[in-house]
Short mmCIF file of C-alpha atoms in Angstrom, two decimals:
data_model
loop_
_atom_site.label_atom_id
_atom_site.label_comp_id
_atom_site.label_asym_id
_atom_site.label_seq_id
_atom_site.Cartn_x
_atom_site.Cartn_y
_atom_site.Cartn_z
CA THR S 1 117.91 108.93 93.40
CA ASN S 2 115.74 107.58 90.58
CA ILE S 3 112.32 108.73 89.44
CA VAL S 4 109.86 106.27 87.93
CA ARG S 5 106.85 107.71 86.09
CA GLY S 6 103.70 105.93 85.02
CA ARG S 7 100.05 106.46 84.23
CA LEU S 8 97.09 104.77 85.86
CA GLN S 9 94.91 103.26 83.14
CA SER S 10 92.65 101.17 85.35
CA GLN S 11 88.96 102.01 85.53
CA ALA S 12 88.72 99.93 88.71
CA VAL S 13 90.15 102.66 90.97
CA SER S 14 90.27 106.45 90.89
CA PRO S 15 93.62 108.27 91.01
CA ALA S 16 92.95 109.37 94.61
CA GLY S 17 91.84 105.86 95.57
CA PHE S 18 94.95 104.40 93.97
CA GLN S 19 97.19 106.77 95.92
CA ARG S 20 95.41 105.92 99.21
CA ALA S 21 95.52 102.18 98.58
CA MET S 22 99.21 102.29 97.73
CA ALA S 23 99.92 104.36 100.86
CA ASP S 24 97.99 101.79 102.91
CA ALA S 25 100.31 99.16 101.39
CA GLY S 26 103.35 101.21 102.42
CA VAL S 27 104.16 102.70 99.00
CA GLN S 28 104.29 106.47 98.84
CA LEU S 29 103.64 107.98 95.43
CA GLN S 30 102.11 111.09 93.96
CA VAL S 31 99.15 110.69 91.60
CA ALA S 32 97.82 113.55 89.47
CA ALA S 33 94.14 113.91 88.60
CA ASP S 34 94.86 112.57 85.09
CA GLY S 35 96.31 109.35 86.56
CA GLY S 36 99.97 110.21 86.03
CA PHE S 37 102.12 109.18 88.96
CA ARG S 38 105.71 109.14 90.07
CA LEU S 39 107.75 107.18 92.54
CA VAL S 40 111.13 108.34 93.79
CA THR S 41 113.77 105.92 95.01
CA TYR S 42 116.63 106.87 97.26
CA PRO S 43 119.83 105.28 98.58
CA GLY S 44 118.95 102.46 100.93
CA ILE S 45 116.06 101.01 98.92
CA THR S 46 116.55 97.24 99.06
CA PRO S 47 115.51 94.58 96.55
CA ASP S 48 112.93 93.40 99.10
CA MET S 49 111.42 96.89 99.23
CA VAL S 50 111.15 96.95 95.43
CA SER S 51 109.49 93.52 95.47
CA SER S 52 107.06 94.73 98.12
CA ALA S 53 106.15 97.78 96.00
CA CYS S 54 105.61 95.56 92.93
CA ARG S 55 103.39 93.26 94.99
CA ALA S 56 101.37 96.28 96.18
CA PHE S 57 100.83 97.42 92.57
CA ARG S 58 99.54 93.96 91.62
CA GLU S 59 97.25 93.77 94.65
CA VAL S 60 95.83 97.28 94.30
CA LEU S 61 95.28 96.95 90.55
CA GLY S 62 94.02 93.36 90.72
CA ALA S 63 96.78 91.83 88.59
CA LYS S 64 97.70 88.19 88.96
CA GLU S 65 101.03 87.22 90.54
CA THR S 66 103.63 85.97 88.06
CA SER S 67 106.75 83.94 88.75
#
């Protein structure tokens, strides 16, 4: 199991909105009122699942896709 922590710094979405949008994209995470969040991985997470989560972050936060 791995824990990844981050902090939402976007003004485009609220912490609650970010959590909902990520859940809608299939990524479960916990977001605190101050924008801090954490994701927990577990055995069985595949590289495709990680790529999907990264894509969801870009889409939700409006970042451009990079190669």
